[in-house]
Amino acid sequence: MADDQIKRLDELVSPYGVVSGTRAYRSEGWTARMHGFHAEGGSGRPGFGADRFSSNGSGRSWGDPERARLVAVAEAAERYSAYEPPTAEHRWAAVDELDGHDGLDGPVLDLARLPRCSATELADPACPIAPLDPSAPIRWVQGMELVTGERTWLPSVMATYRLHPHVPAERFWYRLSTGFAVHSDPAEALLRAALEVVERDAIALTWLQRMPLPPLPEGVGTPVLDELLAASRRHFLKTLLFDATTDVGVPTVYCLQVSEHDRTIRHVVGCAADRTLPAAAEKALAEALGIRGLLYDGTAAPDSYAEFTSITDGARYMAAPQRADAFAFLHAAAAGRPRAEAPELPADPRAALAVLLDRFAALDMRAYAVDRTHCELSAVGLSAFNVVVPDLQPMTLTPLAQFRAHPRLFAAPAAMGFTVHSEEELNPWPQPFA
């Protein structure tokens, strides 16, 4: 985003705006040149008023605190884009009423591709997910299938994690901020949204299947990454960077950071997908450092998985030193592990998006985008999108609903040359990502 474009984001900040204010923060392991800011969500929450939902954002920048502040504003704007204004147009229909794919005046997302929880997961009364009831009306919104350009109806709950009011029939989907992005360039916003879905797929596969990822190849680095690694060592933080690139072929890095002498926050993870492995590694490490700082605040996670409510509960629970053994599958690095190809994506966002969509098509995956650009965002030159790829594995933050019946969870490790574990052998520990 150009400097003159990013400065326009300040128009979103006011006591009654999308963002009410910003504040600087620092995280353990950062150097003096790494700047971080939080942006607090403002009063503009259409259809909700003052409620428990947060539309806060955070931003980081190397050597430029003002850019970090405005990136935080942009992320808060992205969170805001998930709200539905009172005038939002949805169509109500039950799956049984669709009459093939014509009941909503056009094509409908292939519901056979939806991720599903297993019978074992659904049998737990505390599982927050329920099977899709074909006889119960749900809301639908029209988006676009990105490979074909075809207008397609999707369940609205898949296109926003802040759909109001809550309807029990829409519990088949796990609501999270995955796949949302804003940018001044619509193509870049679409690309970043899609990359986040790829990143979350890699996180879920790595943890659930306990995939022993290969270490990052020698020579992968950037000046920022090298300085962050050096700063981490000075803070007695051991950093392990792994090549988490999946069969989709997008450069992806998984970061495990260990503080051997910390009595509360021992293991923290981060992950990022980007155009190149060095760029992904830099973001994954910066994210892990940011999460570490976040976990020092707040109370301990509940002992019962059924009581997990915060997005940080799983990360805080797994960070405890007594659960260090859960990360053993990552610690045993081996250069001979299978490595997926990670060709760089082009710098031009339209070219990069075209390459990514070609890779989805080659894997017979469908990618859908819903325009989430509210008027406040378009007024400052932002475009907002949510991208949904049902064929990829969802990452969830609740241990009781991991979509363990999704074919992707078992097909992807096989395609990448990893041992495939059955449902009974999957990782029983909560997802440590936050």
GROMACS .gro file of C-alpha atoms in nm:
model
  434
    1MET     CA    1   0.000   0.000   0.000
    2ALA     CA    2   0.152   0.334  -0.105
    3ASP     CA    3   0.235   0.587   0.165
    4ASP     CA    4  -0.023   0.842   0.045
    5GLN     CA    5  -0.291   0.572   0.040
    6ILE     CA    6  -0.211   0.436   0.385
    7LYS     CA    7  -0.220   0.789   0.534
    8ARG     CA    8  -0.585   0.816   0.431
    9LEU     CA    9  -0.663   0.550   0.690
   10ASP     CA   10  -0.638   0.818   0.958
   11GLU     CA   11  -0.983   0.932   0.843
   12LEU     CA   12  -1.122   0.616   1.007
   13VAL     CA   13  -0.995   0.723   1.353
   14SER     CA   14  -1.223   0.931   1.575
   15PRO     CA   15  -1.426   0.883   1.895
   16TYR     CA   16  -1.722   0.786   1.675
   17GLY     CA   17  -1.535   0.617   1.392
   18VAL     CA   18  -1.444   0.268   1.282
   19VAL     CA   19  -1.138   0.305   1.510
   20SER     CA   20  -1.154   0.502   1.834
   21GLY     CA   21  -0.780   0.527   1.899
   22THR     CA   22  -0.438   0.363   1.877
   23ARG     CA   23  -0.158   0.285   2.121
   24ALA     CA   24   0.196   0.154   2.090
   25TYR     CA   25   0.306  -0.180   2.232
   26ARG     CA   26   0.622  -0.387   2.247
   27SER     CA   27   0.678  -0.761   2.267
   28GLU     CA   28   0.960  -0.968   2.416
   29GLY     CA   29   1.236  -1.042   2.166
   30TRP     CA   30   1.174  -0.739   1.947
   31THR     CA   31   1.455  -0.502   1.860
   32ALA     CA   32   1.434  -0.124   1.892
   33ARG     CA   33   1.354  -0.100   1.521
   34MET     CA   34   1.043  -0.323   1.539
   35HIS     CA   35   0.737  -0.114   1.617
   36GLY     CA   36   0.393  -0.238   1.710
   37PHE     CA   37   0.055  -0.069   1.755
   38HIS     CA   38  -0.292  -0.171   1.867
   39ALA     CA   39  -0.602  -0.007   1.720
   40GLU     CA   40  -0.917  -0.004   1.931
   41GLY     CA   41  -1.251  -0.067   1.762
   42GLY     CA   42  -1.479   0.235   1.753
   43SER     CA   43  -1.851   0.286   1.797
   44GLY     CA   44  -1.953   0.197   1.443
   45ARG     CA   45  -2.078  -0.157   1.486
   46PRO     CA   46  -2.384  -0.175   1.262
   47GLY     CA   47  -2.662  -0.385   1.403
   48PHE     CA   48  -2.474  -0.457   1.725
   49GLY     CA   49  -2.430  -0.135   1.922
   50ALA     CA   50  -2.203  -0.164   2.224
   51ASP     CA   51  -2.159  -0.538   2.255
   52ARG     CA   52  -1.899  -0.794   2.354
   53PHE     CA   53  -1.754  -0.827   2.003
   54SER     CA   54  -1.418  -0.667   1.940
   55SER     CA   55  -1.300  -0.506   1.619
   56ASN     CA   56  -0.948  -0.431   1.739
   57GLY     CA   57  -0.643  -0.457   1.515
   58SER     CA   58  -0.267  -0.472   1.547
   59GLY     CA   59   0.014  -0.369   1.317
   60ARG     CA   60   0.392  -0.409   1.296
   61SER     CA   61   0.653  -0.228   1.096
   62TRP     CA   62   1.031  -0.229   1.072
   63GLY     CA   63   1.173   0.115   1.140
   64ASP     CA   64   0.848   0.308   1.084
   65PRO     CA   65   0.618   0.350   1.386
   66GLU     CA   66   0.365   0.559   1.192
   67ARG     CA   67   0.324   0.284   0.935
   68ALA     CA   68   0.278   0.029   1.214
   69ARG     CA   69   0.002   0.247   1.359
   70LEU     CA   70  -0.182   0.275   1.030
   71VAL     CA   71  -0.143  -0.097   0.957
   72ALA     CA   72  -0.317  -0.153   1.292
   73VAL     CA   73  -0.597   0.078   1.175
   74ALA     CA   74  -0.623  -0.124   0.854
   75GLU     CA   75  -0.654  -0.449   1.050
   76ALA     CA   76  -0.925  -0.298   1.268
   77ALA     CA   77  -1.102  -0.197   0.946
   78GLU     CA   78  -1.072  -0.558   0.830
   79ARG     CA   79  -1.235  -0.675   1.154
   80TYR     CA   80  -1.506  -0.415   1.105
   81SER     CA   81  -1.576  -0.549   0.756
   82ALA     CA   82  -1.702  -0.871   0.913
   83TYR     CA   83  -2.001  -0.692   1.067
   84GLU     CA   84  -2.328  -0.702   0.879
   85PRO     CA   85  -2.503  -0.364   0.845
   86PRO     CA   86  -2.877  -0.362   0.923
   87THR     CA   87  -2.946  -0.323   0.551
   88ALA     CA   88  -2.752  -0.637   0.454
   89GLU     CA   89  -2.940  -0.843   0.197
   90HIS     CA   90  -2.962  -1.213   0.269
   91ARG     CA   91  -3.185  -1.476   0.119
   92TRP     CA   92  -3.338  -1.736   0.350
   93ALA     CA   93  -3.367  -2.091   0.219
   94ALA     CA   94  -3.335  -2.447   0.341
   95VAL     CA   95  -3.110  -2.682   0.146
   96ASP     CA   96  -3.416  -2.900   0.073
   97GLU     CA   97  -3.580  -2.598  -0.092
   98LEU     CA   98  -3.297  -2.525  -0.333
   99ASP     CA   99  -3.432  -2.749  -0.608
  100GLY     CA  100  -3.092  -2.855  -0.729
  101HIS     CA  101  -2.886  -2.540  -0.781
  102ASP     CA  102  -3.168  -2.320  -0.906
  103GLY     CA  103  -3.354  -2.231  -0.589
  104LEU     CA  104  -3.155  -1.909  -0.538
  105ASP     CA  105  -3.156  -1.784  -0.897
  106GLY     CA  106  -2.813  -1.916  -0.975
  107PRO     CA  107  -2.541  -2.163  -0.879
  108VAL     CA  108  -2.497  -2.266  -0.517
  109LEU     CA  109  -2.176  -2.373  -0.346
  110ASP     CA  110  -2.132  -2.750  -0.361
  111LEU     CA  111  -2.228  -2.844  -0.005
  112ALA     CA  112  -2.063  -3.185  -0.044
  113ARG     CA  113  -1.729  -3.001  -0.018
  114LEU     CA  114  -1.803  -2.855   0.324
  115PRO     CA  115  -1.571  -2.965   0.609
  116ARG     CA  116  -1.745  -3.189   0.860
  117CYS     CA  117  -1.686  -3.289   1.218
  118SER     CA  118  -1.657  -3.661   1.284
  119ALA     CA  119  -1.922  -3.867   1.462
  120THR     CA  120  -1.694  -3.880   1.766
  121GLU     CA  121  -1.671  -3.501   1.779
  122LEU     CA  122  -2.044  -3.454   1.729
  123ALA     CA  123  -2.122  -3.705   2.005
  124ASP     CA  124  -1.968  -3.471   2.264
  125PRO     CA  125  -2.251  -3.254   2.405
  126ALA     CA  126  -2.005  -2.965   2.435
  127CYS     CA  127  -1.918  -2.968   2.063
  128PRO     CA  128  -2.015  -2.625   1.924
  129ILE     CA  129  -2.068  -2.760   1.571
  130ALA     CA  130  -2.381  -2.936   1.447
  131PRO     CA  131  -2.442  -3.111   1.112
  132LEU     CA  132  -2.608  -2.903   0.843
  133ASP     CA  133  -2.984  -2.958   0.869
  134PRO     CA  134  -3.119  -2.965   0.511
  135SER     CA  135  -3.472  -2.881   0.630
  136ALA     CA  136  -3.382  -2.572   0.836
  137PRO     CA  137  -3.372  -2.230   0.663
  138ILE     CA  138  -3.037  -2.053   0.671
  139ARG     CA  139  -2.915  -1.725   0.523
  140TRP     CA  140  -2.739  -1.708   0.188
  141VAL     CA  141  -2.523  -1.439   0.027
  142GLN     CA  142  -2.394  -1.414  -0.327
  143GLY     CA  143  -2.022  -1.420  -0.393
  144MET     CA  144  -1.797  -1.513  -0.684
  145GLU     CA  145  -1.620  -1.836  -0.767
  146LEU     CA  146  -1.273  -1.700  -0.837
  147VAL     CA  147  -1.156  -1.954  -1.095
  148THR     CA  148  -1.461  -1.930  -1.322
  149GLY     CA  149  -1.588  -1.584  -1.225
  150GLU     CA  150  -1.934  -1.731  -1.176
  151ARG     CA  151  -2.169  -1.565  -0.928
  152THR     CA  152  -2.242  -1.826  -0.660
  153TRP     CA  153  -2.459  -1.842  -0.349
  154LEU     CA  154  -2.283  -1.929  -0.022
  155PRO     CA  155  -2.424  -1.975   0.328
  156SER     CA  156  -2.389  -1.628   0.484
  157VAL     CA  157  -2.228  -1.770   0.798
  158MET     CA  158  -1.929  -1.873   0.586
  159ALA     CA  159  -1.877  -1.513   0.468
  160THR     CA  160  -1.878  -1.341   0.806
  161TYR     CA  161  -1.796  -1.446   1.160
  162ARG     CA  162  -2.027  -1.174   1.297
  163LEU     CA  163  -2.359  -1.274   1.149
  164HIS     CA  164  -2.641  -1.138   1.364
  165PRO     CA  165  -2.859  -1.274   1.515
  166HIS     CA  166  -2.723  -1.621   1.596
  167VAL     CA  167  -2.929  -1.894   1.428
  168PRO     CA  168  -2.883  -2.252   1.557
  169ALA     CA  169  -2.917  -2.400   1.206
  170GLU     CA  170  -2.601  -2.211   1.104
  171ARG     CA  171  -2.382  -2.390   1.359
  172PHE     CA  172  -2.239  -2.621   1.090
  173TRP     CA  173  -1.961  -2.365   1.026
  174TYR     CA  174  -1.690  -2.248   1.265
  175ARG     CA  175  -1.682  -1.870   1.272
  176LEU     CA  176  -1.333  -1.720   1.272
  177SER     CA  177  -1.154  -1.432   1.098
  178THR     CA  178  -0.984  -1.666   0.849
  179GLY     CA  179  -0.980  -1.535   0.492
  180PHE     CA  180  -1.053  -1.166   0.556
  181ALA     CA  181  -0.829  -0.893   0.415
  182VAL     CA  182  -0.835  -0.525   0.321
  183HIS     CA  183  -0.611  -0.329   0.085
  184SER     CA  184  -0.621  -0.029  -0.144
  185ASP     CA  185  -0.572  -0.268  -0.439
  186PRO     CA  186  -0.866  -0.512  -0.471
  187ALA     CA  187  -0.641  -0.780  -0.626
  188GLU     CA  188  -0.397  -0.756  -0.335
  189ALA     CA  189  -0.685  -0.780  -0.086
  190LEU     CA  190  -0.813  -1.094  -0.260
  191LEU     CA  191  -0.464  -1.244  -0.269
  192ARG     CA  192  -0.395  -1.179   0.099
  193ALA     CA  193  -0.732  -1.321   0.199
  194ALA     CA  194  -0.663  -1.638   0.000
  195LEU     CA  195  -0.311  -1.670   0.142
  196GLU     CA  196  -0.452  -1.661   0.494
  197VAL     CA  197  -0.682  -1.954   0.413
  198VAL     CA  198  -0.378  -2.147   0.284
  199GLU     CA  199  -0.184  -2.055   0.601
  200ARG     CA  200  -0.464  -2.176   0.831
  201ASP     CA  201  -0.488  -2.503   0.635
  202ALA     CA  202  -0.116  -2.561   0.695
  203ILE     CA  203  -0.152  -2.485   1.067
  204ALA     CA  204  -0.437  -2.732   1.109
  205LEU     CA  205  -0.270  -3.008   0.907
  206THR     CA  206   0.063  -2.969   1.087
  207TRP     CA  207  -0.087  -2.989   1.434
  208LEU     CA  208  -0.362  -3.247   1.386
  209GLN     CA  209  -0.152  -3.489   1.182
  210ARG     CA  210   0.164  -3.407   1.379
  211MET     CA  211   0.354  -3.367   1.055
  212PRO     CA  212   0.732  -3.360   1.116
  213LEU     CA  213   0.800  -3.054   0.901
  214PRO     CA  214   1.142  -3.012   0.740
  215PRO     CA  215   1.363  -2.730   0.867
  216LEU     CA  216   1.380  -2.419   0.653
  217PRO     CA  217   1.646  -2.457   0.380
  218GLU     CA  218   1.987  -2.302   0.437
  219GLY     CA  219   2.026  -1.946   0.319
  220VAL     CA  220   1.666  -1.837   0.376
  221GLY     CA  221   1.682  -1.499   0.543
  222THR     CA  222   1.618  -1.126   0.529
  223PRO     CA  223   1.782  -0.842   0.724
  224VAL     CA  224   1.470  -0.818   0.940
  225LEU     CA  225   1.455  -1.194   0.999
  226ASP     CA  226   1.825  -1.211   1.087
  227GLU     CA  227   1.795  -0.927   1.337
  228LEU     CA  228   1.481  -1.076   1.496
  229LEU     CA  229   1.656  -1.411   1.532
  230ALA     CA  230   1.955  -1.244   1.694
  231ALA     CA  231   1.729  -1.046   1.930
  232SER     CA  232   1.543  -1.365   2.022
  233ARG     CA  233   1.871  -1.536   2.112
  234ARG     CA  234   1.963  -1.243   2.334
  235HIS     CA  235   1.632  -1.298   2.515
  236PHE     CA  236   1.712  -1.670   2.556
  237LEU     CA  237   1.445  -1.770   2.302
  238LYS     CA  238   1.521  -2.070   2.083
  239THR     CA  239   1.363  -2.035   1.738
  240LEU     CA  240   1.285  -2.322   1.503
  241LEU     CA  241   1.164  -2.237   1.152
  242PHE     CA  242   1.002  -2.506   0.938
  243ASP     CA  243   0.897  -2.526   0.576
  244ALA     CA  244   0.520  -2.579   0.608
  245THR     CA  245   0.447  -2.546   0.235
  246THR     CA  246   0.161  -2.777   0.144
  247ASP     CA  247   0.060  -2.935  -0.185
  248VAL     CA  248  -0.096  -2.600  -0.281
  249GLY     CA  249   0.259  -2.478  -0.339
  250VAL     CA  250   0.241  -2.145  -0.154
  251PRO     CA  251   0.558  -2.058   0.044
  252THR     CA  252   0.459  -2.118   0.407
  253VAL     CA  253   0.667  -2.113   0.726
  254TYR     CA  254   0.577  -2.255   1.069
  255CYS     CA  255   0.765  -2.108   1.364
  256LEU     CA  256   0.813  -2.277   1.701
  257GLN     CA  257   0.974  -2.062   1.967
  258VAL     CA  258   1.088  -2.203   2.299
  259SER     CA  259   1.180  -2.028   2.623
  260GLU     CA  260   1.345  -2.308   2.819
  261HIS     CA  261   1.350  -2.123   3.151
  262ASP     CA  262   1.005  -1.961   3.138
  263ARG     CA  263   0.776  -2.098   3.407
  264THR     CA  264   0.451  -1.998   3.234
  265ILE     CA  265   0.499  -1.946   2.859
  266ARG     CA  266   0.736  -2.214   2.726
  267HIS     CA  267   0.624  -2.293   2.368
  268VAL     CA  268   0.468  -2.044   2.124
  269VAL     CA  269   0.393  -2.094   1.755
  270GLY     CA  270   0.342  -1.865   1.457
  271CYS     CA  271   0.279  -1.928   1.088
  272ALA     CA  272   0.259  -1.729   0.766
  273ALA     CA  273   0.208  -1.785   0.394
  274ASP     CA  274   0.353  -1.528   0.157
  275ARG     CA  275   0.501  -1.478  -0.188
  276THR     CA  276   0.843  -1.609  -0.080
  277LEU     CA  277   0.982  -1.830   0.197
  278PRO     CA  278   1.196  -1.548   0.344
  279ALA     CA  279   0.895  -1.316   0.364
  280ALA     CA  280   0.685  -1.591   0.522
  281ALA     CA  281   0.960  -1.669   0.774
  282GLU     CA  282   0.988  -1.305   0.876
  283LYS     CA  283   0.613  -1.279   0.936
  284ALA     CA  284   0.588  -1.612   1.117
  285LEU     CA  285   0.863  -1.516   1.363
  286ALA     CA  286   0.723  -1.167   1.422
  287GLU     CA  287   0.382  -1.324   1.483
  288ALA     CA  288   0.520  -1.575   1.733
  289LEU     CA  289   0.691  -1.293   1.922
  290GLY     CA  290   0.370  -1.093   1.925
  291ILE     CA  291   0.168  -1.389   2.050
  292ARG     CA  292   0.422  -1.452   2.327
  293GLY     CA  293   0.372  -1.100   2.455
  294LEU     CA  294  -0.006  -1.141   2.437
  295LEU     CA  295  -0.003  -1.461   2.643
  296TYR     CA  296   0.161  -1.295   2.941
  297ASP     CA  297  -0.156  -1.090   2.992
  298GLY     CA  298  -0.481  -1.235   3.123
  299THR     CA  299  -0.567  -1.537   3.332
  300ALA     CA  300  -0.471  -1.900   3.290
  301ALA     CA  301  -0.668  -2.110   3.042
  302PRO     CA  302  -0.945  -2.332   3.186
  303ASP     CA  303  -0.860  -2.696   3.256
  304SER     CA  304  -1.171  -2.815   3.074
  305TYR     CA  305  -1.176  -2.786   2.695
  306ALA     CA  306  -1.551  -2.725   2.711
  307GLU     CA  307  -1.481  -2.401   2.898
  308PHE     CA  308  -1.246  -2.254   2.636
  309THR     CA  309  -1.396  -1.921   2.525
  310SER     CA  310  -1.104  -1.687   2.447
  311ILE     CA  311  -0.909  -1.708   2.121
  312THR     CA  312  -0.594  -1.734   2.334
  313ASP     CA  313  -0.709  -2.021   2.560
  314GLY     CA  314  -0.554  -2.295   2.347
  315ALA     CA  315  -0.224  -2.110   2.302
  316ARG     CA  316  -0.204  -2.025   2.672
  317TYR     CA  317  -0.292  -2.383   2.772
  318MET     CA  318  -0.029  -2.536   2.542
  319ALA     CA  319   0.239  -2.282   2.635
  320ALA     CA  320   0.264  -2.424   2.987
  321PRO     CA  321   0.596  -2.604   3.050
  322GLN     CA  322   0.424  -2.928   3.159
  323ARG     CA  323   0.291  -2.971   2.804
  324ALA     CA  324   0.630  -2.943   2.634
  325ASP     CA  325   0.615  -3.306   2.519
  326ALA     CA  326   0.326  -3.220   2.286
  327PHE     CA  327   0.576  -3.038   2.062
  328ALA     CA  328   0.824  -3.326   2.040
  329PHE     CA  329   0.723  -3.410   1.682
  330LEU     CA  330   0.855  -3.068   1.573
  331HIS     CA  331   1.173  -3.067   1.781
  332ALA     CA  332   1.323  -3.373   1.614
  333ALA     CA  333   1.441  -3.192   1.302
  334ALA     CA  334   1.548  -3.407   1.007
  335ALA     CA  335   1.674  -3.269   0.677
  336GLY     CA  336   1.547  -3.576   0.492
  337ARG     CA  337   1.180  -3.508   0.557
  338PRO     CA  338   0.960  -3.455   0.251
  339ARG     CA  339   0.957  -3.098   0.124
  340ALA     CA  340   0.685  -2.950  -0.097
  341GLU     CA  341   0.787  -2.720  -0.377
  342ALA     CA  342   0.749  -2.352  -0.292
  343PRO     CA  343   0.800  -2.149  -0.611
  344GLU     CA  344   0.774  -1.778  -0.546
  345LEU     CA  345   0.454  -1.595  -0.630
  346PRO     CA  346   0.488  -1.292  -0.861
  347ALA     CA  347   0.514  -0.946  -0.707
  348ASP     CA  348   0.223  -0.819  -0.916
  349PRO     CA  349  -0.095  -0.905  -0.721
  350ARG     CA  350  -0.302  -0.993  -1.027
  351ALA     CA  351  -0.034  -1.225  -1.158
  352ALA     CA  352   0.013  -1.380  -0.813
  353LEU     CA  353  -0.361  -1.432  -0.774
  354ALA     CA  354  -0.377  -1.597  -1.116
  355VAL     CA  355  -0.098  -1.838  -1.021
  356LEU     CA  356  -0.268  -1.926  -0.693
  357LEU     CA  357  -0.603  -1.985  -0.861
  358ASP     CA  358  -0.434  -2.210  -1.117
  359ARG     CA  359  -0.297  -2.417  -0.829
  360PHE     CA  360  -0.640  -2.443  -0.670
  361ALA     CA  361  -0.785  -2.553  -1.004
  362ALA     CA  362  -0.512  -2.816  -1.051
  363LEU     CA  363  -0.613  -2.964  -0.713
  364ASP     CA  364  -0.985  -2.948  -0.804
  365MET     CA  365  -1.048  -2.692  -0.531
  366ARG     CA  366  -1.304  -2.414  -0.542
  367ALA     CA  367  -1.233  -2.065  -0.407
  368TYR     CA  368  -1.508  -1.811  -0.343
  369ALA     CA  369  -1.490  -1.442  -0.260
  370VAL     CA  370  -1.752  -1.217  -0.100
  371ASP     CA  371  -1.712  -0.839  -0.119
  372ARG     CA  372  -1.712  -0.703   0.237
  373THR     CA  373  -1.637  -0.337   0.153
  374HIS     CA  374  -1.855  -0.117   0.375
  375CYS     CA  375  -1.904   0.246   0.276
  376GLU     CA  376  -1.666   0.374   0.546
  377LEU     CA  377  -1.387   0.161   0.399
  378SER     CA  378  -1.449   0.254   0.036
  379ALA     CA  379  -1.448   0.622   0.138
  380VAL     CA  380  -1.078   0.592   0.226
  381GLY     CA  381  -0.990   0.376  -0.075
  382LEU     CA  382  -1.000   0.032   0.088
  383SER     CA  383  -1.144  -0.286  -0.057
  384ALA     CA  384  -1.239  -0.571   0.177
  385PHE     CA  385  -1.296  -0.935   0.086
  386ASN     CA  386  -1.359  -1.267   0.250
  387VAL     CA  387  -1.224  -1.571   0.066
  388VAL     CA  388  -1.361  -1.919   0.137
  389VAL     CA  389  -1.196  -2.242   0.014
  390PRO     CA  390  -1.413  -2.527   0.150
  391ASP     CA  391  -1.172  -2.794   0.026
  392LEU     CA  392  -0.895  -2.674   0.261
  393GLN     CA  393  -0.879  -2.780   0.626
  394PRO     CA  394  -1.026  -2.521   0.866
  395MET     CA  395  -0.820  -2.413   1.162
  396THR     CA  396  -1.035  -2.387   1.473
  397LEU     CA  397  -0.948  -2.268   1.821
  398THR     CA  398  -1.184  -2.506   2.001
  399PRO     CA  399  -1.044  -2.852   2.080
  400LEU     CA  400  -1.392  -3.004   2.059
  401ALA     CA  401  -1.453  -2.919   1.692
  402GLN     CA  402  -1.157  -2.977   1.460
  403PHE     CA  403  -1.349  -3.104   1.152
  404ARG     CA  404  -1.182  -3.442   1.177
  405ALA     CA  405  -1.404  -3.595   0.907
  406HIS     CA  406  -1.284  -3.359   0.633
  407PRO     CA  407  -1.114  -3.559   0.353
  408ARG     CA  408  -0.842  -3.292   0.327
  409LEU     CA  409  -0.708  -3.385   0.672
  410PHE     CA  410  -0.604  -3.729   0.547
  411ALA     CA  411  -0.546  -3.672   0.175
  412ALA     CA  412  -0.305  -3.377   0.207
  413PRO     CA  413  -0.038  -3.544   0.426
  414ALA     CA  414  -0.040  -3.844   0.189
  415ALA     CA  415   0.006  -3.614  -0.111
  416MET     CA  416   0.302  -3.449   0.062
  417GLY     CA  417   0.472  -3.776   0.159
  418PHE     CA  418   0.397  -3.772   0.532
  419THR     CA  419   0.262  -4.058   0.739
  420VAL     CA  420  -0.116  -4.039   0.757
  421HIS     CA  421  -0.268  -4.088   1.102
  422SER     CA  422  -0.621  -4.218   1.148
  423GLU     CA  423  -0.878  -4.016   1.339
  424GLU     CA  424  -0.800  -4.210   1.655
  425GLU     CA  425  -0.429  -4.124   1.614
  426LEU     CA  426  -0.474  -3.751   1.552
  427ASN     CA  427  -0.321  -3.500   1.790
  428PRO     CA  428  -0.540  -3.486   2.104
  429TRP     CA  429  -0.393  -3.157   2.228
  430PRO     CA  430  -0.561  -2.818   2.169
  431GLN     CA  431  -0.443  -2.603   1.879
  432PRO     CA  432  -0.161  -2.379   2.017
  433PHE     CA  433  -0.215  -2.105   1.760
  434ALA     CA  434  -0.382  -1.777   1.861
   0.00000   0.00000   0.00000
